[in-house]
C-alpha positions as semicolon CSV with decimal commas, in nm:
position;residue;x (nm);y (nm);z (nm)
1;M;-0,855;-9,566;-6,617
2;A;-1,002;-9,337;-6,869
3;S;-1,081;-9,449;-7,202
4;S;-0,885;-9,271;-7,505
5;F;-1,215;-9,288;-7,709
6;E;-1,409;-9,079;-7,454
7;F;-1,167;-8,779;-7,467
8;P;-1,329;-8,492;-7,649
9;K;-1,243;-8,475;-8,040
10;K;-1,087;-8,135;-8,011
11;I;-0,876;-8,158;-7,710
12;F;-0,564;-7,931;-7,719
13;A;-0,309;-7,816;-7,499
14;K;-0,371;-7,483;-7,308
15;S;-0,043;-7,413;-7,150
16;V;0,292;-7,607;-7,095
17;Y;0,527;-7,524;-6,791
18;H;0,774;-7,738;-6,570
19;N;0,793;-7,738;-6,186
20;V;1,010;-8,060;-6,146
21;P;1,359;-8,095;-6,341
22;G;1,335;-8,333;-6,621
23;Y;0,936;-8,302;-6,644
24;I;0,716;-8,098;-6,861
25;N;0,345;-8,032;-6,736
26;V;0,070;-7,990;-6,979
27;K;-0,275;-7,865;-6,891
28;W;-0,538;-7,988;-7,153
29;S;-0,837;-7,791;-7,257
30;D;-1,064;-8,038;-7,027
31;G;-0,884;-7,927;-6,725
32;H;-0,658;-8,247;-6,699
33;V;-0,298;-8,189;-6,603
34;G;-0,040;-8,434;-6,717
35;E;0,327;-8,461;-6,620
36;Y;0,573;-8,618;-6,886
37;P;0,936;-8,710;-6,860
38;I;1,130;-8,512;-7,113
39;S;1,314;-8,815;-7,199
40;W;1,013;-9,014;-7,275
41;L;0,898;-8,709;-7,496
42;E;1,216;-8,699;-7,675
43;S;1,240;-9,100;-7,745
44;H;0,863;-9,074;-7,891
45;Q;0,899;-8,766;-8,108
46;L;0,884;-8,845;-8,493
47;P;1,240;-8,904;-8,599
48;S;1,359;-8,670;-8,890
49;D;1,434;-8,975;-9,113
50;L;1,055;-9,093;-9,084
51;E;0,933;-8,764;-9,188
52;M;0,682;-8,779;-9,526
53;S;0,947;-8,780;-9,794
54;N;0,862;-8,666;-10,200
55;K;1,191;-8,836;-10,281
56;V;1,178;-9,132;-10,523
57;L;1,413;-9,329;-10,284
58;T;1,603;-9,221;-9,956
59;F;1,837;-9,460;-9,776
60;R;1,935;-9,547;-9,414
61;K;2,296;-9,523;-9,308
62;F;2,511;-9,808;-9,422
63;S;2,870;-9,886;-9,494
64;H;3,030;-9,963;-9,819
65;S;3,387;-10,040;-9,916
66;Y;3,571;-10,054;-10,251
67;N;3,863;-10,251;-10,111
68;K;3,788;-10,582;-10,248
69;K;4,024;-10,770;-9,979
70;F;3,808;-10,620;-9,692
71;H;3,563;-10,816;-9,506
72;P;3,408;-10,762;-9,193
73;C;3,490;-11,039;-8,941
74;V;3,425;-11,226;-8,607
75;E;3,550;-11,512;-8,453
76;F;3,347;-11,803;-8,373
77;E;3,426;-11,859;-8,011
78;E;3,363;-11,462;-7,924
79;V;3,009;-11,489;-8,116
80;M;2,930;-11,834;-7,915
81;N;3,048;-11,737;-7,587
82;T;2,982;-11,365;-7,543
83;N;2,684;-11,135;-7,587
84;E;2,919;-10,885;-7,694
85;G;3,038;-11,106;-7,982
86;L;2,701;-11,178;-8,098
87;T;2,599;-10,808;-8,107
88;K;2,934;-10,724;-8,299
89;W;2,848;-10,989;-8,556
90;L;2,474;-10,850;-8,615
91;Q;2,604;-10,498;-8,615
92;Y;2,849;-10,547;-8,900
93;V;2,580;-10,720;-9,107
94;I;2,351;-10,413;-9,031
95;S;2,634;-10,198;-9,133
96;W;2,824;-10,386;-9,409
97;G;2,561;-10,599;-9,517
98;Y;2,743;-10,926;-9,440
99;C;3,000;-11,050;-9,203
100;L;3,265;-11,362;-9,220
101;V;3,285;-11,598;-8,895
102;K;3,626;-11,761;-8,870
103;G;3,710;-12,044;-8,693
104;V;3,395;-12,254;-8,718
105;P;3,419;-12,609;-8,634
106;V;3,375;-12,784;-8,993
107;T;3,057;-12,984;-8,902
108;P;2,682;-12,907;-8,988
109;E;2,608;-12,942;-8,626
110;A;2,837;-12,655;-8,524
111;T;2,715;-12,435;-8,836
112;K;2,369;-12,503;-8,702
113;K;2,439;-12,384;-8,354
114;L;2,590;-12,077;-8,497
115;L;2,286;-12,006;-8,679
116;E;2,058;-12,074;-8,374
117;R;2,280;-11,844;-8,186
118;I;2,081;-11,551;-8,356
119;A;1,719;-11,709;-8,326
120;F;1,554;-11,994;-8,452
121;I;1,585;-12,129;-8,827
122;R;1,343;-12,052;-9,077
123;E;1,155;-12,346;-9,235
124;T;1,090;-12,339;-9,622
125;H;1,025;-12,562;-9,893
126;Y;1,405;-12,670;-9,878
127;G;1,368;-12,754;-9,518
128;G;1,523;-12,570;-9,234
129;F;1,897;-12,624;-9,202
130;W;2,039;-12,731;-9,541
131;D;2,319;-12,967;-9,588
132;F;2,354;-13,032;-9,954
133;T;2,570;-13,118;-10,256
134;S;2,534;-13,024;-10,646
135;D;2,314;-13,338;-10,689
136;L;1,970;-13,165;-10,795
137;T;1,806;-13,260;-10,484
138;F;1,574;-12,980;-10,572
139;K;1,542;-12,819;-10,908
140;D;1,708;-12,517;-10,818
141;S;2,008;-12,370;-10,974
142;A;2,171;-12,354;-10,648
143;Y;2,196;-12,736;-10,639
144;T;2,417;-12,755;-10,962
145;D;2,767;-12,675;-11,032
146;E;2,668;-12,382;-11,265
147;A;2,763;-12,002;-11,246
148;L;2,488;-11,805;-11,052
149;D;2,444;-11,438;-11,152
150;A;2,399;-11,200;-10,861
151;H;2,029;-11,219;-10,692
152;T;1,841;-11,224;-10,370
153;D;1,648;-11,533;-10,242
154;N;1,290;-11,585;-10,174
155;T;1,185;-11,337;-10,425
156;Y;0,859;-11,576;-10,448
157;F;0,776;-11,559;-10,070
158;S;0,565;-11,249;-9,950
159;D;0,823;-11,222;-9,665
160;P;1,154;-11,296;-9,781
161;A;1,410;-11,420;-9,539
162;R;1,624;-11,129;-9,379
163;L;1,936;-11,337;-9,327
164;Q;2,095;-11,599;-9,480
165;L;2,420;-11,808;-9,367
166;F;2,663;-12,019;-9,594
167;H;2,929;-12,261;-9,479
168;L;3,147;-12,447;-9,727
169;L;3,225;-12,794;-9,564
170;E;3,404;-12,963;-9,849
171;H;3,532;-12,888;-10,186
172;T;3,735;-13,188;-10,337
173;G;3,862;-13,287;-10,687
174;G;3,797;-12,929;-10,841
175;E;3,791;-12,591;-10,833
176;G;3,593;-12,248;-10,878
177;G;3,258;-12,160;-10,671
178;T;3,398;-11,831;-10,563
179;T;3,114;-11,648;-10,403
180;L;3,009;-11,328;-10,531
181;L;2,847;-11,064;-10,328
182;V;2,713;-10,716;-10,453
183;D;2,586;-10,434;-10,226
184;G;2,225;-10,368;-10,354
185;F;2,183;-10,065;-10,141
186;Y;2,490;-9,915;-10,298
187;A;2,407;-10,035;-10,634
188;A;2,070;-9,878;-10,600
189;Y;2,239;-9,556;-10,491
190;R;2,424;-9,549;-10,806
191;M;2,126;-9,604;-11,010
192;L;1,948;-9,298;-10,834
193;V;2,246;-9,076;-10,912
194;E;2,298;-9,177;-11,245
195;R;1,955;-9,267;-11,373
196;P;1,664;-9,147;-11,147
197;R;1,391;-9,223;-11,377
198;S;1,507;-9,580;-11,414
199;V;1,484;-9,601;-11,026
200;E;1,130;-9,489;-11,050
201;A;1,025;-9,782;-11,285
202;L;1,180;-10,040;-11,053
203;T;1,029;-9,877;-10,762
204;D;0,670;-9,810;-10,888
205;Y;0,592;-10,110;-11,114
206;A;0,537;-10,418;-10,915
207;H;0,661;-10,739;-11,068
208;P;0,504;-11,079;-11,036
209;W;0,732;-11,368;-10,905
210;H;0,749;-11,741;-10,855
211;S;0,910;-12,050;-10,768
212;S;0,813;-12,344;-10,985
213;G;1,108;-12,574;-11,024
214;N;0,985;-12,880;-10,893
215;E;0,686;-13,047;-10,965
216;D;0,513;-13,039;-10,625
217;V;0,598;-12,682;-10,574
218;S;0,470;-12,368;-10,698
219;I;0,492;-12,057;-10,498
220;Q;0,386;-11,706;-10,550
221;P;0,334;-11,395;-10,302
222;Y;0,003;-11,265;-10,210
223;R;0,072;-10,969;-10,438
224;Y;0,312;-10,820;-10,689
225;F;0,632;-10,640;-10,565
226;P;0,873;-10,405;-10,692
227;V;1,256;-10,465;-10,734
228;F;1,281;-10,170;-10,465
229;E;1,042;-10,170;-10,179
230;R;1,033;-9,869;-9,980
231;E;0,900;-9,775;-9,644
232;P;0,558;-9,605;-9,729
233;T;0,635;-9,260;-9,553
234;N;0,996;-9,153;-9,613
235;A;1,084;-9,367;-9,937
236;R;1,358;-9,534;-9,770
237;L;1,487;-9,846;-9,925
238;L;1,409;-10,134;-9,746
239;R;1,433;-10,436;-9,938
240;I;1,564;-10,564;-10,277
241;R;1,401;-10,830;-10,489
242;W;1,590;-10,941;-10,779
243;N;1,620;-11,294;-10,933
244;N;1,619;-11,343;-11,296
245;Y;1,544;-11,695;-11,266
246;D;1,219;-11,623;-11,063
247;R;1,046;-11,354;-11,248
248;A;0,690;-11,433;-11,390
249;A;0,513;-11,325;-11,684
250;K;0,343;-10,985;-11,662
251;I;-0,028;-10,983;-11,780
252;D;-0,129;-10,607;-11,658
253;W;0,139;-10,399;-11,802
254;T;0,079;-10,129;-12,078
255;P;0,351;-10,143;-12,360
256;T;0,496;-9,803;-12,214
257;M;0,532;-9,968;-11,887
258;A;0,707;-10,257;-12,014
259;M;0,936;-10,056;-12,213
260;Q;1,035;-9,850;-11,914
261;W;1,076;-10,148;-11,679
262;Y;1,286;-10,359;-11,910
263;G;1,500;-10,012;-11,980
264;A;1,555;-9,975;-11,600
265;A;1,614;-10,342;-11,547
266;R;1,880;-10,356;-11,796
267;Y;2,045;-10,053;-11,651
268;W;2,013;-10,220;-11,302
269;N;2,176;-10,533;-11,444
270;A;2,456;-10,334;-11,585
271;I;2,535;-10,160;-11,246
272;I;2,570;-10,494;-11,033
273;R;2,811;-10,633;-11,296
274;R;3,054;-10,344;-11,242
275;E;3,365;-10,542;-11,128
276;N;3,551;-10,231;-10,980
277;Q;3,248;-10,080;-10,819
278;T;2,978;-10,295;-10,707
279;Q;3,103;-10,660;-10,711
280;K;3,313;-10,843;-10,441
281;W;3,426;-11,198;-10,510
282;L;3,575;-11,401;-10,220
283;Q;3,655;-11,777;-10,180
284;L;3,490;-11,957;-9,903
285;E;3,684;-12,196;-9,714
286;P;3,599;-12,488;-9,463
287;G;3,587;-12,319;-9,130
288;T;3,464;-11,969;-9,246
289;A;3,097;-11,913;-9,251
290;L;2,932;-11,609;-9,441
291;L;2,608;-11,441;-9,287
292;F;2,457;-11,172;-9,508
293;D;2,127;-10,969;-9,526
294;N;1,919;-11,113;-9,796
295;W;1,717;-10,788;-9,813
296;R;2,025;-10,586;-9,911
297;M;2,313;-10,787;-10,053
298;L;2,275;-10,980;-10,390
299;H;2,471;-11,298;-10,401
300;G;2,596;-11,552;-10,686
301;R;2,891;-11,787;-10,759
302;S;3,127;-11,884;-11,032
303;A;3,102;-12,245;-11,192
304;F;3,287;-12,486;-11,014
305;T;3,392;-12,857;-11,056
306;G;3,468;-13,140;-10,833
307;K;3,274;-13,229;-10,522
308;R;3,126;-12,952;-10,313
309;R;2,920;-12,968;-10,000
310;M;2,761;-12,682;-9,823
311;C;2,548;-12,614;-9,510
312;G;2,347;-12,297;-9,367
313;G;1,995;-12,168;-9,359
314;Y;1,740;-11,881;-9,339
315;K;1,658;-11,667;-9,049
316;S;1,356;-11,410;-9,072
């Protein structure tokens, strides 16, 4: 087998022809003739959506619905017993950003098996699979009964978890706790249409993030990250980091940068609060699990009273 590093630096194709249907022959400048399947060449050419872009932000194809009553949904038995059901579940998450699973047995054991149907559960400083109430076991806003604004999780990790699952096991003696979902990709698209200069600030200015609620926990990414993370070649939106509770102090921004970023952040915050355009509220119930893309969907909840028990976990 020839070493690729021994090929001439200025090698080039002298001629291209085909003798066999479905194959292309290339005669190279060093005399070598290679035969390549056309199907292989087609599958390995640079896709148009990966070509270099001078745009501030681009988007992959995704689905968004204004219908507040519409929620993509699959059945537990279908997901657990068929690969087609599992594929359907994940495809809905890719397309819509989230998906409900109906008919889940109301136990942490069944919920864990549902989560493991995809892959292994990601361990964090909260453990692996959660099963918690609002008792402040961890000094985190999620472990209270307070309302939570729309946010993404794990902003303080270098690699935030991609998927997150919730299953409400119990809510007695009270009310509230309605789940909020915001399609971050659609919100970013609206911002690009309405105020592109603000998108530049949230894309270009990297921000410090941290988690320091517990005395024995202090987590920061290995570097600063912007609110909108893009693919380096085509500027396609890859991931959103947004959690007002996790923002750390900035020490290397000029006054101009700070003014631009805070102006953009204020506008972004207004967009994700638009009840008739970006927000969806749904009341989770025992037996229905919610899986969503933490890189795309922001989530929150309304305040609640009574005893509420929730379980779930993260996926990378």
